[in-house]
Every structure is written in structure tokens, then in C-alpha cells.
PDB file of N, CA and C in Angstrom:
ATOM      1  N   UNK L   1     -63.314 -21.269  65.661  1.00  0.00           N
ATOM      2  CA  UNK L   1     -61.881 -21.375  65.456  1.00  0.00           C
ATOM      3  C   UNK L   1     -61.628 -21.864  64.041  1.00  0.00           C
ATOM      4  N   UNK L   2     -60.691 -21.402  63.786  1.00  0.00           N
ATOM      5  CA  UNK L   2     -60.377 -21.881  62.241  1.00  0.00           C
ATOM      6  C   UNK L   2     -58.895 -22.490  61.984  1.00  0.00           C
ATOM      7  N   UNK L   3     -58.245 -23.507  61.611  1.00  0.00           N
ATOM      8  CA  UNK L   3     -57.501 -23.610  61.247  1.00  0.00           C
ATOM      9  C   UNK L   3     -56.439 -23.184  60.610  1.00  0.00           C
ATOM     10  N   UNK L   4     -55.296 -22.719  61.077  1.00  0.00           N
ATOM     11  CA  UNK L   4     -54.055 -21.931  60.581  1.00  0.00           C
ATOM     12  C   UNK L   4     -52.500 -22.697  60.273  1.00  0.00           C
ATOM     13  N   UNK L   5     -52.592 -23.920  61.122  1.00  0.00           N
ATOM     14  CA  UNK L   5     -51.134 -24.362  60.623  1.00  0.00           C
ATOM     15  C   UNK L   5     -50.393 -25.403  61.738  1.00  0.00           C
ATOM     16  N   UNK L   6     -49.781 -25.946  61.603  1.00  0.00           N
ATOM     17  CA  UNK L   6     -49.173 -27.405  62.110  1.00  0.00           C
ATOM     18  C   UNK L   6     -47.816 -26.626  62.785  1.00  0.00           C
ATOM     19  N   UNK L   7     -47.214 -26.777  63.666  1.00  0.00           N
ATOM     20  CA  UNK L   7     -45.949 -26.171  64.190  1.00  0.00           C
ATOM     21  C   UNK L   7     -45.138 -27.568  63.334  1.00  0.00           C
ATOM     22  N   UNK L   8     -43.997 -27.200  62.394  1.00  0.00           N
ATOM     23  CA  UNK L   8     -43.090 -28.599  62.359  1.00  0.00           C
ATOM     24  C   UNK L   8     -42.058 -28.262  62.691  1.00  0.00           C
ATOM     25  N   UNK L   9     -41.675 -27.392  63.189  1.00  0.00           N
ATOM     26  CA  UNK L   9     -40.040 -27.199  63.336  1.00  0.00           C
ATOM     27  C   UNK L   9     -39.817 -26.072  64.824  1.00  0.00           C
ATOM     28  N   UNK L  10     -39.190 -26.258  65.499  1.00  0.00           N
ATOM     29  CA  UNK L  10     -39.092 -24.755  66.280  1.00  0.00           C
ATOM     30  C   UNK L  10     -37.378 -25.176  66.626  1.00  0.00           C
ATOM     31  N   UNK L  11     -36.701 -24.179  66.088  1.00  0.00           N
ATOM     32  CA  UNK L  11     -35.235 -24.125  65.876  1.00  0.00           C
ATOM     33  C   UNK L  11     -34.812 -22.894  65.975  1.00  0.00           C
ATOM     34  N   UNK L  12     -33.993 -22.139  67.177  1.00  0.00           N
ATOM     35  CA  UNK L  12     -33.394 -20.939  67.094  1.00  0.00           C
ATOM     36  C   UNK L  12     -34.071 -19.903  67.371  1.00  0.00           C
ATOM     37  N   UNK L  13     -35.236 -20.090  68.229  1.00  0.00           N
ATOM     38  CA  UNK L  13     -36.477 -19.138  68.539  1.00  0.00           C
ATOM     39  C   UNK L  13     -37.429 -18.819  67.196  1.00  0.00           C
ATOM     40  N   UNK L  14     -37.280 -19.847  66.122  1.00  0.00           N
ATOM     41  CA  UNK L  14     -38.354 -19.706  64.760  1.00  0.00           C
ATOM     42  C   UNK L  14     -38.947 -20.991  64.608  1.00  0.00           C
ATOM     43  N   UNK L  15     -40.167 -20.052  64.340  1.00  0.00           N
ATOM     44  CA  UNK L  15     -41.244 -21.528  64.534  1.00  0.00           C
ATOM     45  C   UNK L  15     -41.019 -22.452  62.941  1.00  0.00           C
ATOM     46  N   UNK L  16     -41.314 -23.236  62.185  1.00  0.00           N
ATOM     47  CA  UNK L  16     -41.628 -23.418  61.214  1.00  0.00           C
ATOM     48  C   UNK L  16     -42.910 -24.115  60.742  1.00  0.00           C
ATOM     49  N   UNK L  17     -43.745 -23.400  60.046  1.00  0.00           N
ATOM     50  CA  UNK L  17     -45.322 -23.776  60.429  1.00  0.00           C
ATOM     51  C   UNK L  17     -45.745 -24.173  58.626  1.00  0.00           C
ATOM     52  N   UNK L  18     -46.073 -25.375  59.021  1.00  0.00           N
ATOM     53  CA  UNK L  18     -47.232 -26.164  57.536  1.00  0.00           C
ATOM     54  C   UNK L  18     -48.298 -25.169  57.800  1.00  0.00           C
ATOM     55  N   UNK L  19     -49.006 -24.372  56.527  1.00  0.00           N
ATOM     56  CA  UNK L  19     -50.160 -23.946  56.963  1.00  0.00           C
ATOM     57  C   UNK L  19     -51.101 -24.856  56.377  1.00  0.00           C
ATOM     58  N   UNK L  20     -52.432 -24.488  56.826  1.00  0.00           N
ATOM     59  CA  UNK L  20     -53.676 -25.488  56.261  1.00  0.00           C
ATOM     60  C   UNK L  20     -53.865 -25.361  54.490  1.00  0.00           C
ATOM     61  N   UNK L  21     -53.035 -24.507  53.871  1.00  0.00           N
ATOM     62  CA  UNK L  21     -53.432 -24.293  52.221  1.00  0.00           C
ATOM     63  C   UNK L  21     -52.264 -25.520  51.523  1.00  0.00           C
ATOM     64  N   UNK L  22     -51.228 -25.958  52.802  1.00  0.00           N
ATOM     65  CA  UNK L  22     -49.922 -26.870  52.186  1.00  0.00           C
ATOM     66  C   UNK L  22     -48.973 -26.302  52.079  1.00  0.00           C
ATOM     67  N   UNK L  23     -49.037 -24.736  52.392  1.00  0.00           N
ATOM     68  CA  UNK L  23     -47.847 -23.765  51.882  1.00  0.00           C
ATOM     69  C   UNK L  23     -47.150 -23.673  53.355  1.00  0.00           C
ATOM     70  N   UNK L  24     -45.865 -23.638  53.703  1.00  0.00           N
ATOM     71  CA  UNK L  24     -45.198 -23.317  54.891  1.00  0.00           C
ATOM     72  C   UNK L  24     -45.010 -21.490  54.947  1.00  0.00           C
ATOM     73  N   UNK L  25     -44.203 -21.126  56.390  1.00  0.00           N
ATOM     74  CA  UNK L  25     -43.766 -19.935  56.473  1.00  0.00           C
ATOM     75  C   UNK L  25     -42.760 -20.507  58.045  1.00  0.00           C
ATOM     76  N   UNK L  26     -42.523 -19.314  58.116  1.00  0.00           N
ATOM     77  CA  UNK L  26     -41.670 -19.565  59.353  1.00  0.00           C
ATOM     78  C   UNK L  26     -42.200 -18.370  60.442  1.00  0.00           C
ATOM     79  N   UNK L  27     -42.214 -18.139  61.873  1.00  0.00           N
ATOM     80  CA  UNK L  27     -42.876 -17.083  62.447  1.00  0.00           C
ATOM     81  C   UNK L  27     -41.812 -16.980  63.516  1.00  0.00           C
ATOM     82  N   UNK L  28     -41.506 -16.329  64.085  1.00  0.00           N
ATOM     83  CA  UNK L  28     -40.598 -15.896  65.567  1.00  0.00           C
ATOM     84  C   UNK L  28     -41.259 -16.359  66.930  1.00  0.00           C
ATOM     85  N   UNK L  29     -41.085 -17.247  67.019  1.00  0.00           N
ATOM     86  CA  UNK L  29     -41.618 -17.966  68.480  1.00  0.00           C
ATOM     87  C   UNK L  29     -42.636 -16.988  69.661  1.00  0.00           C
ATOM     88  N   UNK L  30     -41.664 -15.590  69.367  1.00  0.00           N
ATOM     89  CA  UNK L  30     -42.249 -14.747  70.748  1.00  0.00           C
ATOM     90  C   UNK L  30     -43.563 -14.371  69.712  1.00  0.00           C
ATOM     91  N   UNK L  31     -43.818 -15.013  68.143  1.00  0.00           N
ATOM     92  CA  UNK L  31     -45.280 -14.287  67.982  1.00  0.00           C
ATOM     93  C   UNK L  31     -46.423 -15.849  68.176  1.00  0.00           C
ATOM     94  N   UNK L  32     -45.943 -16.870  68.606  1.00  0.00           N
ATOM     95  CA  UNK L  32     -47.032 -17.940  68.995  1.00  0.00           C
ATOM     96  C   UNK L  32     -47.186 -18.093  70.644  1.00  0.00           C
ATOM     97  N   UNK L  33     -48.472 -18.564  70.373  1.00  0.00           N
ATOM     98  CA  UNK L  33     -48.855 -19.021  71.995  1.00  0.00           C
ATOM     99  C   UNK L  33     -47.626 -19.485  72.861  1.00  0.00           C
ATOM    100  N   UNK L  34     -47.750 -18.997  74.373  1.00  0.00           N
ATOM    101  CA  UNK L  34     -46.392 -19.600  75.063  1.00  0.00           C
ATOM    102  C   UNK L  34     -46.698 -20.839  75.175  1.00  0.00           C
ATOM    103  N   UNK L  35     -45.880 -22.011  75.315  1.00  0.00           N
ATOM    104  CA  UNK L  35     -45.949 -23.171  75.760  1.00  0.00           C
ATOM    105  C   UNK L  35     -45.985 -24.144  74.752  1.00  0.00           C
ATOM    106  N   UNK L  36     -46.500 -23.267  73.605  1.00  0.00           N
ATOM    107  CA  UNK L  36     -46.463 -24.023  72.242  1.00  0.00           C
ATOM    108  C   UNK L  36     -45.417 -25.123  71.782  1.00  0.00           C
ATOM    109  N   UNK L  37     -45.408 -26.362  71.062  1.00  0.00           N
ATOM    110  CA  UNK L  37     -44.713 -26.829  70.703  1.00  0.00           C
ATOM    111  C   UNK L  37     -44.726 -27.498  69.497  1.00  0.00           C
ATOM    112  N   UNK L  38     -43.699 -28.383  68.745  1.00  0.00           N
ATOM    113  CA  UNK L  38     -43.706 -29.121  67.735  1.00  0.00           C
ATOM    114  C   UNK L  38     -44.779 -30.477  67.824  1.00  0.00           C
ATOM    115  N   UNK L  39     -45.653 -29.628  66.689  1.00  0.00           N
ATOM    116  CA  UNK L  39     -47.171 -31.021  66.247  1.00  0.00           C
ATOM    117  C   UNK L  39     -48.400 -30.140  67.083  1.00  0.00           C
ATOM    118  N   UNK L  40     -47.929 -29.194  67.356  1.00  0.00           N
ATOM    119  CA  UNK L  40     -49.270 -28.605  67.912  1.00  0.00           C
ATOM    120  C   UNK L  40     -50.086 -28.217  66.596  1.00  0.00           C
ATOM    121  N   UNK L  41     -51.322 -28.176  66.318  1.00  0.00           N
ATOM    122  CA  UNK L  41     -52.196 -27.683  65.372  1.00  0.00           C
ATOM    123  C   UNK L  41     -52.222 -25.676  66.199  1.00  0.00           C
ATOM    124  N   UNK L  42     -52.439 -24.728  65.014  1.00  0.00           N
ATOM    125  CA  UNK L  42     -52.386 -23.355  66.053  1.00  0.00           C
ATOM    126  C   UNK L  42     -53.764 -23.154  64.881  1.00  0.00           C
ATOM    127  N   UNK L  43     -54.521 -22.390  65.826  1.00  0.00           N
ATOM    128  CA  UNK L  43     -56.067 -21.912  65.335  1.00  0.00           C
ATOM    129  C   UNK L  43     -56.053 -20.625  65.431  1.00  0.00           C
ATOM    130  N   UNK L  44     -56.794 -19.609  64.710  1.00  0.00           N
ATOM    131  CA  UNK L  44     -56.949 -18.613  65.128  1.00  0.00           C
ATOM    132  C   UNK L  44     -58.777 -17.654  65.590  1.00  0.00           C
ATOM    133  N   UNK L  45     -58.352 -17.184  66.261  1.00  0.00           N
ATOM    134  CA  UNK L  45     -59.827 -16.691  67.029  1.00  0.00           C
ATOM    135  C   UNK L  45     -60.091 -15.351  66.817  1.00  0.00           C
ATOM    136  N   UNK L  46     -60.573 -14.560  66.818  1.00  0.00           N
ATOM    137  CA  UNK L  46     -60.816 -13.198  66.630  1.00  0.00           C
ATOM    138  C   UNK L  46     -61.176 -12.483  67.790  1.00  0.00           C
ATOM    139  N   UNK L  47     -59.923 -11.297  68.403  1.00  0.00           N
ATOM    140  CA  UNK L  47     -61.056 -10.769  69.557  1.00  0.00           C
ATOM    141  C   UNK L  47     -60.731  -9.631  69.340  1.00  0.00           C
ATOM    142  N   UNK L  48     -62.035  -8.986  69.859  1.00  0.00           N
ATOM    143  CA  UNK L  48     -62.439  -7.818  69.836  1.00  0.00           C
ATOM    144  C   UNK L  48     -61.364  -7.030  70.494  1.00  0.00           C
ATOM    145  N   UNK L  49     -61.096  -6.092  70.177  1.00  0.00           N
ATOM    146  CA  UNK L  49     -59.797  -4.905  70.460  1.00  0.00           C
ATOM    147  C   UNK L  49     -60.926  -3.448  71.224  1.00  0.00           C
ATOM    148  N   UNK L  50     -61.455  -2.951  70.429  1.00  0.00           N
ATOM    149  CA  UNK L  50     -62.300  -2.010  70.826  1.00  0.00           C
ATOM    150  C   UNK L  50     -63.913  -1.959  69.964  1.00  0.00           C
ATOM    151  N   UNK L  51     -64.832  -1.468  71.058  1.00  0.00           N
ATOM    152  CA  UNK L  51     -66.039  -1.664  69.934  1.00  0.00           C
ATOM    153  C   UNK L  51     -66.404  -0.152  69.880  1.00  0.00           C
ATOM    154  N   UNK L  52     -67.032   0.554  68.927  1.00  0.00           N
ATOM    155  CA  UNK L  52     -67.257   1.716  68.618  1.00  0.00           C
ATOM    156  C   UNK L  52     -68.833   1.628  68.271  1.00  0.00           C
ATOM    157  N   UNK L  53     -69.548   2.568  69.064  1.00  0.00           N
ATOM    158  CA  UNK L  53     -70.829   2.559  68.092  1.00  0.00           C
ATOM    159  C   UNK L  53     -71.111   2.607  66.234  1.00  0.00           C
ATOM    160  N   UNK L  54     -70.441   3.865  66.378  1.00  0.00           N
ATOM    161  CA  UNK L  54     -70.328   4.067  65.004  1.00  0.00           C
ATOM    162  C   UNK L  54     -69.456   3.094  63.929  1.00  0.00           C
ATOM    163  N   UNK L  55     -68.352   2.502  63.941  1.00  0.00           N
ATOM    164  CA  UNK L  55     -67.786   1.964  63.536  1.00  0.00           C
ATOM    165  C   UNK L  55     -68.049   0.188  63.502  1.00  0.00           C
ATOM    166  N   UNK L  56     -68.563   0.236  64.659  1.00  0.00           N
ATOM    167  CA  UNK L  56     -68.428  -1.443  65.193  1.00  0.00           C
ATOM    168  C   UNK L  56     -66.916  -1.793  65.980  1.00  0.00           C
ATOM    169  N   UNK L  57     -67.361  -3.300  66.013  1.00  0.00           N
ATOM    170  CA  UNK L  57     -66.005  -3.508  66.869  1.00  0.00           C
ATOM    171  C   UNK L  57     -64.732  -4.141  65.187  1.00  0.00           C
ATOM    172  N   UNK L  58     -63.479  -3.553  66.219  1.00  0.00           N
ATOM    173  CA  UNK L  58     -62.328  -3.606  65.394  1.00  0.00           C
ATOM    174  C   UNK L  58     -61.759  -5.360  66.728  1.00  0.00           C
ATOM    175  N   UNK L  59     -61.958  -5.891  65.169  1.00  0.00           N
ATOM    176  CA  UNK L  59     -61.206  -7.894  65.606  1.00  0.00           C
ATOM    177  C   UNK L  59     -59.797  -7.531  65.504  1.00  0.00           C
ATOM    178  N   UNK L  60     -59.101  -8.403  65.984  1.00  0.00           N
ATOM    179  CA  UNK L  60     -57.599  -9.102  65.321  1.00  0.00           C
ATOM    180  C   UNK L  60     -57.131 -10.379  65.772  1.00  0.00           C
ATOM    181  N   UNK L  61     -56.947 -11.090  65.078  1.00  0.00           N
ATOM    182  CA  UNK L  61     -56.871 -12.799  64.958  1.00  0.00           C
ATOM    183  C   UNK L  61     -55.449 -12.195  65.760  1.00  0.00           C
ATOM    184  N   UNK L  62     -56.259 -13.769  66.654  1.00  0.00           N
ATOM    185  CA  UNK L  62     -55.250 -14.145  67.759  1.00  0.00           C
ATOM    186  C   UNK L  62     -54.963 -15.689  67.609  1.00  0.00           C
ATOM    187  N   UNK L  63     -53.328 -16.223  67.557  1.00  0.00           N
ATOM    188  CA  UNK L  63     -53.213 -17.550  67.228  1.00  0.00           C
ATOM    189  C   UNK L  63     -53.856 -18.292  68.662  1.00  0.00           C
ATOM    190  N   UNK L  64     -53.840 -19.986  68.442  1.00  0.00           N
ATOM    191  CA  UNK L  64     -54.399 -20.280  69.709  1.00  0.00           C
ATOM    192  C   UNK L  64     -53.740 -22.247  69.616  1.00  0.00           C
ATOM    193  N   UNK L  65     -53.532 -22.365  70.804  1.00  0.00           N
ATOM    194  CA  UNK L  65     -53.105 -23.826  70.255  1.00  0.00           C
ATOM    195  C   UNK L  65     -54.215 -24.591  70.312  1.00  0.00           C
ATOM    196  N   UNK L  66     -55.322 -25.553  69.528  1.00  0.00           N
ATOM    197  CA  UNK L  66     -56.232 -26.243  69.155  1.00  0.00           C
ATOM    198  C   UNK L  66     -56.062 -27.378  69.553  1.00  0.00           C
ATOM    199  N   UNK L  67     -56.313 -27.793  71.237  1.00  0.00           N
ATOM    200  CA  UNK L  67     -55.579 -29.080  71.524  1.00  0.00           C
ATOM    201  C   UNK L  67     -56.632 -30.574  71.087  1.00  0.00           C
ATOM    202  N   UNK L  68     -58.110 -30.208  71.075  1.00  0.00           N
ATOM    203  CA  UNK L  68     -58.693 -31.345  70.679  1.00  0.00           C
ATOM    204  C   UNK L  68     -58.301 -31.532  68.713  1.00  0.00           C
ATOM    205  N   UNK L  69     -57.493 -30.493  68.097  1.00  0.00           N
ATOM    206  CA  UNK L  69     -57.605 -30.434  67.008  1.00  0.00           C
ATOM    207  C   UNK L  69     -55.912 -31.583  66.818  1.00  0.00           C
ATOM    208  N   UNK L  70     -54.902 -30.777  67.731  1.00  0.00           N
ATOM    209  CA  UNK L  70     -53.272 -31.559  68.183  1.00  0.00           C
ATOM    210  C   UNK L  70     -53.576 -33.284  68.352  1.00  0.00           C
ATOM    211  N   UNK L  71     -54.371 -33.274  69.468  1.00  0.00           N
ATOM    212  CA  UNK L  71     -54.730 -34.521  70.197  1.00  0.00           C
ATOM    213  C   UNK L  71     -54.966 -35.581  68.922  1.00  0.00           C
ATOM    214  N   UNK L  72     -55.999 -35.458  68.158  1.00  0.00           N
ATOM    215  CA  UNK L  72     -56.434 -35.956  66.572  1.00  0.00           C
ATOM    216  C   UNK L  72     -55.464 -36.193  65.933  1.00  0.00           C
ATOM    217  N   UNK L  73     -54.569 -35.374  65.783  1.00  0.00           N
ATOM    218  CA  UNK L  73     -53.621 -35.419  64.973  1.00  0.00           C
ATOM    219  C   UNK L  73     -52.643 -36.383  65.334  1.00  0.00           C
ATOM    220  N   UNK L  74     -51.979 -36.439  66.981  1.00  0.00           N
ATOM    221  CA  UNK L  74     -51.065 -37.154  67.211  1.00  0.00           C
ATOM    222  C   UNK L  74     -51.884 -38.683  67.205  1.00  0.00           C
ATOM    223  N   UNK L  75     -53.110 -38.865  67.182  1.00  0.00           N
ATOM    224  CA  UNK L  75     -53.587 -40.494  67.317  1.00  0.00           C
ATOM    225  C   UNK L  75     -53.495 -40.844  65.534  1.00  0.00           C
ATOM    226  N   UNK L  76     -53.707 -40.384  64.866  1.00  0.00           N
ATOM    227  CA  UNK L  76     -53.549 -40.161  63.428  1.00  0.00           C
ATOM    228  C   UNK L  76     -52.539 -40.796  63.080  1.00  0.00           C
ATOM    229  N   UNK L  77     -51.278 -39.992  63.331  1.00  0.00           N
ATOM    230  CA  UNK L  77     -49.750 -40.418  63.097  1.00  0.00           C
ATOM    231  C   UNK L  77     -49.040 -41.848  63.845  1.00  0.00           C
ATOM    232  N   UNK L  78     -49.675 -41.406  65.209  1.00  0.00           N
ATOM    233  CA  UNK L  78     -49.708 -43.120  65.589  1.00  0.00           C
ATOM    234  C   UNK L  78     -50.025 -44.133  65.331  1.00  0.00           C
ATOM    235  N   UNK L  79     -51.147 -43.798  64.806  1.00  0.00           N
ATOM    236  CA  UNK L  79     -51.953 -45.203  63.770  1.00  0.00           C
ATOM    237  C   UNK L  79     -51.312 -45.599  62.530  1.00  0.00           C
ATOM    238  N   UNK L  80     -51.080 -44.870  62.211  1.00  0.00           N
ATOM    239  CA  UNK L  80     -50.043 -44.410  60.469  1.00  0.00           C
ATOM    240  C   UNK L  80     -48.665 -45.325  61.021  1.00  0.00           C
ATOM    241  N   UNK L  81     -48.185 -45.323  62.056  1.00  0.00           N
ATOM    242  CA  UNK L  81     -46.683 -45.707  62.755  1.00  0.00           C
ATOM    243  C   UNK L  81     -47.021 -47.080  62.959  1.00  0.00           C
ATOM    244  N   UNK L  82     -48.453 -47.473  63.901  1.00  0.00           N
ATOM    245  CA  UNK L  82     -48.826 -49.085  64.326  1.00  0.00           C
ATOM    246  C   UNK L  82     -48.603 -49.449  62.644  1.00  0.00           C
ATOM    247  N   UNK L  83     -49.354 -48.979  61.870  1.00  0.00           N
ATOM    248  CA  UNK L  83     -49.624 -49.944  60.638  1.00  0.00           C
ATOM    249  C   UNK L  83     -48.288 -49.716  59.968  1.00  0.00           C
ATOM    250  N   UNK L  84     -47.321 -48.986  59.655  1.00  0.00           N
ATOM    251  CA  UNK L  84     -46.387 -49.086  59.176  1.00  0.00           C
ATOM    252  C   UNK L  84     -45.453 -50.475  59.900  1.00  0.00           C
ATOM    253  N   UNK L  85     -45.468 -49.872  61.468  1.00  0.00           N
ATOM    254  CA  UNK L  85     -44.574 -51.631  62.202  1.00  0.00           C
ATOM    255  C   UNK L  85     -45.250 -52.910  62.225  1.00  0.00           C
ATOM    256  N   UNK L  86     -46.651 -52.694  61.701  1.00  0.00           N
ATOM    257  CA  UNK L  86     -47.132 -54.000  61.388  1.00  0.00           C
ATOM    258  C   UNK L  86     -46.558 -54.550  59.921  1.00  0.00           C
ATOM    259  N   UNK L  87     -46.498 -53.783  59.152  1.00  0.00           N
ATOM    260  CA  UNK L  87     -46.472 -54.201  57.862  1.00  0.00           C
ATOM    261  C   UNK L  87     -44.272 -54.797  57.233  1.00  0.00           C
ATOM    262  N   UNK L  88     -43.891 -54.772  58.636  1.00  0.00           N
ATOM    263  CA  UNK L  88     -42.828 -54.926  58.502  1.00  0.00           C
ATOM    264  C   UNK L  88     -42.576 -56.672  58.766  1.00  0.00           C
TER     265      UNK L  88
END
């Protein structure tokens, strides 16, 4: 799995996604995983479509929600939040 992008926004059936380079985009909800939500990490996987002798097999990246990758992330920001209300 590889890393593709942070969900930060989902407003109006459009996602709005941090990708992993720092650069954003925005995507149409009906093209991410169902169930998906804001702070999910989305990964993408490659599956095979058809395999051909001659040719080989033809991939196409499929997004995926990365929950041990999400999970990390939300203890991250929490920690970032404890030490910020400590420091108050």
C-alpha cells in the first residue's frame, strides 16, 4: 500500500484531500471508499483488471482507507492536543 492523502474536508459530496507530496486536490465523494471520512489516511492498492498472456496483467489503483495508517495519525494529533492543554 502506498500512501495517497489525508481526507480534510468532505463538504457538498467533495472530498478535500492533503496529498502525501503537501499539495491538496479535491475528489467527488462517489470516487472514495464508502464509509470514508474526515482524518481518514486513503492508500492506494493495485488490482489486477485482466491478465493476458501476451500482454501481462493490466493494474488500476484502487483508493483504500489505511486504518492502522488513520489510527497513528489520530493518536499523533491527540498527543499534539494533551501537550498543547498542558502547556496552558
Amino acid at each position: 500500500m502506498k500512501r495517497f492523502a489525508i481526507i480534510d474536508a468532505i463538504h457538498d459530496g467533495v472530498a478535500r484531500l492533503e496529498l502525501a507530496d503537501g499539495g491538496w486536490t479535491e475528489l467527488p465523494l462517489q470516487r472514495l471508499p464508502a464509509g470514508c471520512r474526515e482524518g481518514d489516511v486513503l492508500a492506494t492498492v493495485e488490482t489486477v483488471v485482466k491478465a493476458d498472456a501476451q500482454t501481462g496483467p493490466d493494474w488500476i489503483p484502487e483508493l483504500v482507507v489505511d486504518r492502522e495508517a488513520t489510527a497513528a495519525a489520530a493518536r499523533r494529533i491527540r498527543a499534539k492536543l494533551n501537550r498543547l492543554r498542558e502547556e496552558r
